[in-house]
XYZ file of C-alpha atoms in Angstrom:
362
model
C -16.863 -20.374 32.378
C -14.474 -17.736 31.115
C -11.673 -18.765 28.827
C -8.731 -17.421 26.940
C -9.000 -19.404 23.695
C -5.556 -18.733 22.289
C -2.091 -17.933 23.566
C -1.288 -14.256 23.361
C 1.778 -12.923 21.590
C 4.147 -11.462 24.187
C 5.096 -7.807 23.968
C 8.752 -8.679 23.558
C 10.137 -11.284 21.211
C 13.512 -12.573 22.346
C 15.415 -14.595 19.766
C 18.579 -15.664 21.626
C 18.223 -17.692 24.791
C 20.953 -15.782 26.576
C 19.147 -13.826 29.261
C 21.363 -10.758 28.973
C 20.596 -10.417 25.286
C 16.950 -10.907 26.183
C 17.067 -7.948 28.532
C 18.854 -5.772 25.938
C 16.119 -6.440 23.406
C 13.469 -5.940 26.069
C 14.802 -2.509 26.962
C 15.002 -1.397 23.331
C 11.573 -2.717 22.401
C 9.682 -1.463 25.440
C 11.068 1.648 27.088
C 9.324 2.327 30.375
C 9.444 5.455 32.523
C 11.902 4.223 35.114
C 12.373 5.705 38.550
C 15.556 7.754 38.752
C 18.125 5.789 40.722
C 21.763 6.781 40.631
C 23.750 3.841 39.216
C 22.326 1.027 41.366
C 23.867 -2.389 41.295
C 22.041 -4.772 38.964
C 21.330 -8.295 40.244
C 20.452 -11.016 37.730
C 18.588 -13.869 39.419
C 18.473 -17.204 37.580
C 15.620 -19.262 39.025
C 16.403 -22.980 39.150
C 13.538 -23.896 41.503
C 11.460 -26.676 39.852
C 8.203 -26.088 41.705
C 4.920 -24.234 41.233
C 4.909 -20.837 39.543
C 3.840 -18.904 42.620
C 6.435 -20.696 44.696
C 8.890 -19.193 42.195
C 7.035 -15.882 42.542
C 7.574 -15.892 46.319
C 11.305 -16.244 45.638
C 11.153 -13.360 43.167
C 9.496 -11.204 45.840
C 12.223 -12.228 48.275
C 14.917 -11.131 45.821
C 13.052 -7.862 45.183
C 12.983 -7.130 48.896
C 16.690 -7.993 49.229
C 17.603 -5.794 46.260
C 15.675 -2.852 47.683
C 17.539 -3.149 50.973
C 20.837 -3.101 49.072
C 19.842 -0.307 46.709
C 20.051 -2.717 43.773
C 17.811 -3.388 40.770
C 16.614 -6.895 39.886
C 16.435 -8.796 36.601
C 14.462 -12.064 36.784
C 15.413 -15.031 34.596
C 12.845 -17.828 34.435
C 14.309 -19.594 31.402
C 16.201 -22.504 32.970
C 15.586 -25.953 31.518
C 15.246 -27.143 35.117
C 11.953 -25.292 35.553
C 8.524 -26.871 35.099
C 7.333 -24.046 32.857
C 8.314 -22.643 29.464
C 7.579 -19.317 27.862
C 5.453 -18.954 24.707
C 7.073 -19.259 21.257
C 9.931 -16.781 20.921
C 10.049 -15.998 24.662
C 12.136 -18.444 26.703
C 11.917 -16.308 29.862
C 8.543 -17.131 31.432
C 8.714 -13.994 33.607
C 8.808 -11.738 30.547
C 5.634 -13.330 29.190
C 3.624 -11.715 31.988
C 5.655 -9.147 33.926
C 7.993 -6.263 33.247
C 11.435 -6.625 34.771
C 11.650 -4.998 38.239
C 14.849 -3.236 37.139
C 12.887 -1.507 34.365
C 10.798 0.180 37.054
C 13.743 1.083 39.259
C 16.262 2.889 37.062
C 16.493 4.955 33.879
C 16.538 2.957 30.671
C 19.924 4.222 29.541
C 21.523 3.376 32.881
C 20.107 -0.151 32.829
C 21.126 -0.662 29.226
C 24.655 0.528 29.983
C 24.922 -1.804 32.978
C 23.822 -4.773 30.877
C 26.014 -3.837 27.891
C 29.097 -3.401 30.048
C 28.605 -6.453 32.222
C 28.021 -4.454 35.400
C 25.737 -6.942 37.074
C 25.950 -9.747 39.615
C 24.400 -13.160 39.006
C 22.787 -15.432 41.577
C 20.643 -18.560 41.596
C 19.816 -18.480 45.313
C 16.478 -19.971 46.358
C 16.748 -19.130 50.062
C 15.031 -15.726 50.128
C 11.376 -16.779 50.310
C 9.090 -13.794 50.860
C 6.545 -14.158 53.651
C 8.167 -16.986 55.616
C 5.618 -19.489 54.269
C 2.728 -17.817 56.115
C -0.534 -18.564 54.357
C 1.288 -21.291 52.424
C 2.228 -24.041 54.895
C -0.259 -24.777 57.671
C 2.300 -24.906 60.473
C 3.418 -21.333 59.776
C -0.058 -19.836 60.195
C -1.790 -17.145 58.190
C -0.567 -13.864 56.760
C -0.507 -11.100 59.407
C -1.934 -7.703 58.483
C 1.455 -5.978 58.486
C 2.906 -8.607 56.157
C -0.035 -8.258 53.767
C 0.507 -4.492 53.659
C 4.249 -4.855 53.124
C 3.736 -7.430 50.380
C 1.276 -5.202 48.560
C 3.635 -2.249 48.775
C 6.515 -4.409 47.505
C 4.432 -5.525 44.525
C 3.382 -1.969 43.730
C 7.035 -0.946 43.517
C 8.255 -3.949 41.548
C 5.425 -5.624 39.628
C 3.898 -4.319 36.407
C 2.130 -6.397 33.798
C 3.161 -6.427 30.165
C 0.644 -4.217 28.318
C -0.706 -6.975 26.060
C -1.112 -9.353 28.967
C -2.853 -6.644 30.983
C -5.242 -6.055 28.079
C -6.028 -9.766 27.939
C -6.595 -9.842 31.692
C -8.947 -6.870 31.454
C -10.917 -8.572 28.692
C -11.492 -11.617 30.889
C -12.379 -9.453 33.904
C -14.923 -7.594 31.770
C -16.507 -10.931 30.843
C -17.183 -11.847 34.485
C -20.753 -11.431 35.741
C -21.610 -8.004 37.086
C -21.752 -7.749 40.855
C -19.725 -8.684 43.889
C -17.727 -11.875 43.447
C -16.217 -13.996 46.190
C -12.951 -15.600 45.082
C -12.714 -19.174 46.352
C -9.401 -21.013 46.030
C -9.118 -24.639 47.165
C -5.637 -26.126 46.808
C -5.449 -29.891 47.003
C -3.653 -32.511 44.825
C -0.205 -32.926 46.468
C -0.651 -30.260 49.182
C -1.417 -32.723 51.981
C 2.180 -32.854 53.196
C 2.133 -29.087 53.849
C -1.484 -28.434 54.813
C -3.686 -31.307 55.973
C -6.409 -28.765 56.685
C -6.931 -28.329 52.935
C -8.368 -31.859 52.776
C -10.567 -31.874 55.889
C -13.677 -30.332 54.355
C -16.419 -32.391 52.713
C -18.218 -31.119 49.620
C -21.254 -30.258 51.720
C -19.194 -28.334 54.258
C -17.409 -26.443 51.487
C -20.777 -25.554 49.987
C -22.199 -24.335 53.291
C -19.069 -22.319 54.073
C -19.138 -20.562 50.708
C -22.856 -19.828 50.994
C -22.366 -18.465 54.506
C -19.655 -16.046 53.385
C -21.615 -14.891 50.353
C -24.600 -14.127 52.570
C -22.515 -12.469 55.280
C -20.680 -10.196 52.860
C -23.407 -9.536 50.320
C -21.692 -11.428 47.498
C -23.923 -12.444 44.610
C -21.449 -14.644 42.795
C -18.436 -16.913 43.171
C -15.235 -17.170 41.169
C -14.126 -20.729 41.874
C -10.534 -21.929 41.506
C -9.148 -25.325 42.464
C -6.578 -27.799 41.171
C -9.036 -30.674 41.676
C -11.041 -31.011 38.436
C -13.678 -33.297 39.947
C -14.227 -31.047 42.964
C -14.434 -28.015 40.685
C -17.294 -29.534 38.714
C -19.133 -30.859 41.765
C -18.950 -27.548 43.624
C -19.943 -25.560 40.547
C -23.053 -27.698 40.116
C -23.936 -27.519 43.815
C -23.491 -23.740 44.011
C -25.502 -23.107 40.857
C -28.381 -25.139 42.267
C -28.600 -22.596 45.101
C -29.059 -19.772 42.591
C -25.571 -18.300 42.945
C -23.715 -17.161 39.865
C -20.549 -19.280 39.509
C -17.622 -18.356 37.268
C -14.541 -20.446 36.576
C -11.499 -20.035 34.374
C -10.940 -22.688 31.727
C -7.646 -23.923 33.172
C -6.185 -27.264 32.113
C -6.182 -29.689 35.059
C -4.868 -33.251 35.415
C -7.364 -36.092 35.324
C -5.514 -37.530 38.334
C -6.651 -35.401 41.277
C -3.601 -36.376 43.340
C -1.145 -34.896 40.837
C -0.270 -31.191 40.927
C -0.716 -29.615 37.517
C 2.766 -28.066 37.568
C 4.296 -31.545 37.843
C 2.085 -32.977 35.081
C 4.222 -33.205 31.937
C 1.182 -33.955 29.781
C 0.014 -30.346 30.245
C 1.654 -27.777 27.972
C 4.466 -26.080 29.889
C 3.351 -22.583 28.888
C -0.392 -23.180 29.135
C -0.133 -24.189 32.792
C 1.892 -21.040 33.534
C -0.637 -18.858 31.744
C -3.541 -20.540 33.522
C -2.255 -20.063 37.069
C -1.178 -16.446 36.495
C -4.565 -15.612 34.996
C -6.503 -17.265 37.824
C -4.451 -15.504 40.490
C -4.858 -12.089 38.872
C -8.566 -12.645 38.297
C -8.956 -13.372 42.010
C -6.831 -10.354 42.958
C -8.264 -7.844 40.478
C -11.737 -9.076 39.586
C -13.179 -10.174 42.930
C -14.190 -8.513 46.200
C -13.104 -11.011 48.844
C -11.182 -14.235 49.288
C -12.005 -17.603 50.839
C -8.940 -19.766 50.533
C -7.013 -22.771 51.747
C -3.269 -22.625 52.380
C -1.496 -22.012 49.079
C 1.274 -20.045 47.365
C -1.354 -18.908 44.877
C -3.697 -17.397 47.463
C -0.761 -15.752 49.257
C 0.175 -14.106 45.963
C -3.457 -13.014 45.501
C -3.220 -11.107 48.787
C 0.014 -9.369 47.740
C -1.212 -8.555 44.221
C -4.589 -7.254 45.345
C -6.043 -3.862 46.160
C -5.203 -2.303 49.530
C -8.781 -2.851 50.738
C -8.753 -6.526 49.780
C -8.805 -9.157 52.577
C -5.980 -9.387 55.052
C -5.280 -12.589 56.945
C -4.817 -12.055 60.651
C -3.309 -14.835 62.716
C -1.031 -13.495 65.427
C -1.888 -16.216 67.917
C -1.761 -19.260 65.694
C -5.095 -20.372 67.169
C -8.241 -21.224 65.286
C -11.329 -19.194 65.974
C -12.015 -15.464 65.885
C -8.667 -13.708 65.850
C -7.587 -10.353 67.175
C -9.828 -7.585 65.922
C -9.895 -3.774 66.093
C -12.289 -1.966 68.404
C -14.084 -0.300 65.512
C -16.962 -2.562 64.433
C -16.670 -1.651 60.758
C -13.015 -2.603 60.839
C -13.939 -5.840 62.567
C -16.203 -6.765 59.691
C -13.517 -5.877 57.172
C -10.449 -7.414 58.754
C -11.375 -10.248 61.071
C -10.794 -13.699 59.638
C -12.724 -16.641 60.983
C -10.889 -19.949 60.842
C -13.368 -22.084 62.674
C -13.070 -25.738 63.635
C -14.085 -27.783 60.610
C -13.230 -24.869 58.315
C -9.594 -24.868 59.271
C -7.323 -23.700 56.523
C -9.715 -21.066 55.208
C -8.526 -17.469 55.254
C -11.333 -15.015 54.759
C -11.547 -11.322 54.089
C -13.788 -8.648 52.658
C -12.949 -5.669 50.491
C -14.249 -2.233 51.378
C -14.501 1.192 49.834
C -15.240 1.857 46.178
C -15.927 -0.935 43.717
C -12.761 -2.040 41.962
C -13.969 -5.046 39.983
C -12.380 -3.746 36.800
C -9.252 -2.199 38.280
C -6.173 -3.660 36.569
C -3.397 -1.425 37.841
C -0.786 -3.337 39.838
C-alpha cells in the first residue's frame, strides 16, 4: 500500500476568501510562462455543484472548452461553502491546491493581473457545460469514443498543469510503486447503482478472473487497485496476491458503510477526500500502463489526463461485445475494448510505445 502520510503545503497561500484576491496573490507568488494571447476575456467560474470532485472536474473541462471557443481565459473557483470539499489550511479554493489556473497558461501574467485588478472579467456559476456528455460515466450513454478521448487529452494538455509541490508529491508516490507494468483497476460502487447497474453485476470471483485475464493478455505483472468499496478492496487485494500478482493500493480514507459515497460522507475530512481521489486518479493516469474500469467520472478523467498511448474506450454502436476495430492487428490489440456479457461496464485499454511509468507531465 502506498500512502501520503501528511497533507502537503500548497504552493500558494491565500489569506482572504475572496476569489479575486486569491488569484492576485496566486499570480504574484507563482509566475508561469503564459501563452501570448491578446487581451482575451477572462471568465471566472464559481462552482456550486455539490457532487464528486471529478464530476466538478468534468464541468471545469466543459468551461475550458467553452472559453477556448470564445477566445477567453478561465479562472476556476472551488471555494463555495456549498461544495463537499474544502482546501487545505490557508487555501479555500480546492482547485488551487492541485492545479494551476487555466488562465495562467493562456495569457501573459501582466495581462491577467491587469484584468483581475481592473475588474475586466465575467462571472458565472453555470453547471450545464459537462464535458464528454456523460460517456464513460453513466451506463446509458455508453463508453468514451476514440475521438472524444483524443480531444479530452488535448484539452487537458492545453489547460491542466499541476502545482509544482503537488507534482513532486505525485512523483514520489509513483516512484514508490513496484517496478514493472501495472494495470489500473477502478471499480466504482457505493451509490452508483442509479447511474450504472453494470458496476454491481460482477461477483468477486468474476472480478478476479477478469483482472487476471487482462494481466495475462497484456503482459501486466501488477495491479493498482482503486475502489470506493473498502470491503471489496481488501477482498480483491487478498485474492489477487494469492495468485502471485503484485497489488498496490493508495491509502485512501473510505466509509465503513459501503453504500455511502465517500464524497457525501461528512465524517471524512473534506480536504483529505479531495486529496485522495485526485491522487488515485493521477496515479492511474500517470503511473500505470492500462485501465480496467467500471463507469465513473474518475475513470473518465483518467482517460483525459493520461498519455496519448493510454487506453481509449471505443463504443460507437452501444452494443456489448468486441467493438469496431482497425484493420491493423497491432492497432486492434491496442485500441479494441472488450465489454463482454458478464463483464459489462468494464472499459479496457492497453498503452503502447515507450514506457512512461514515471512520466508526470500533464
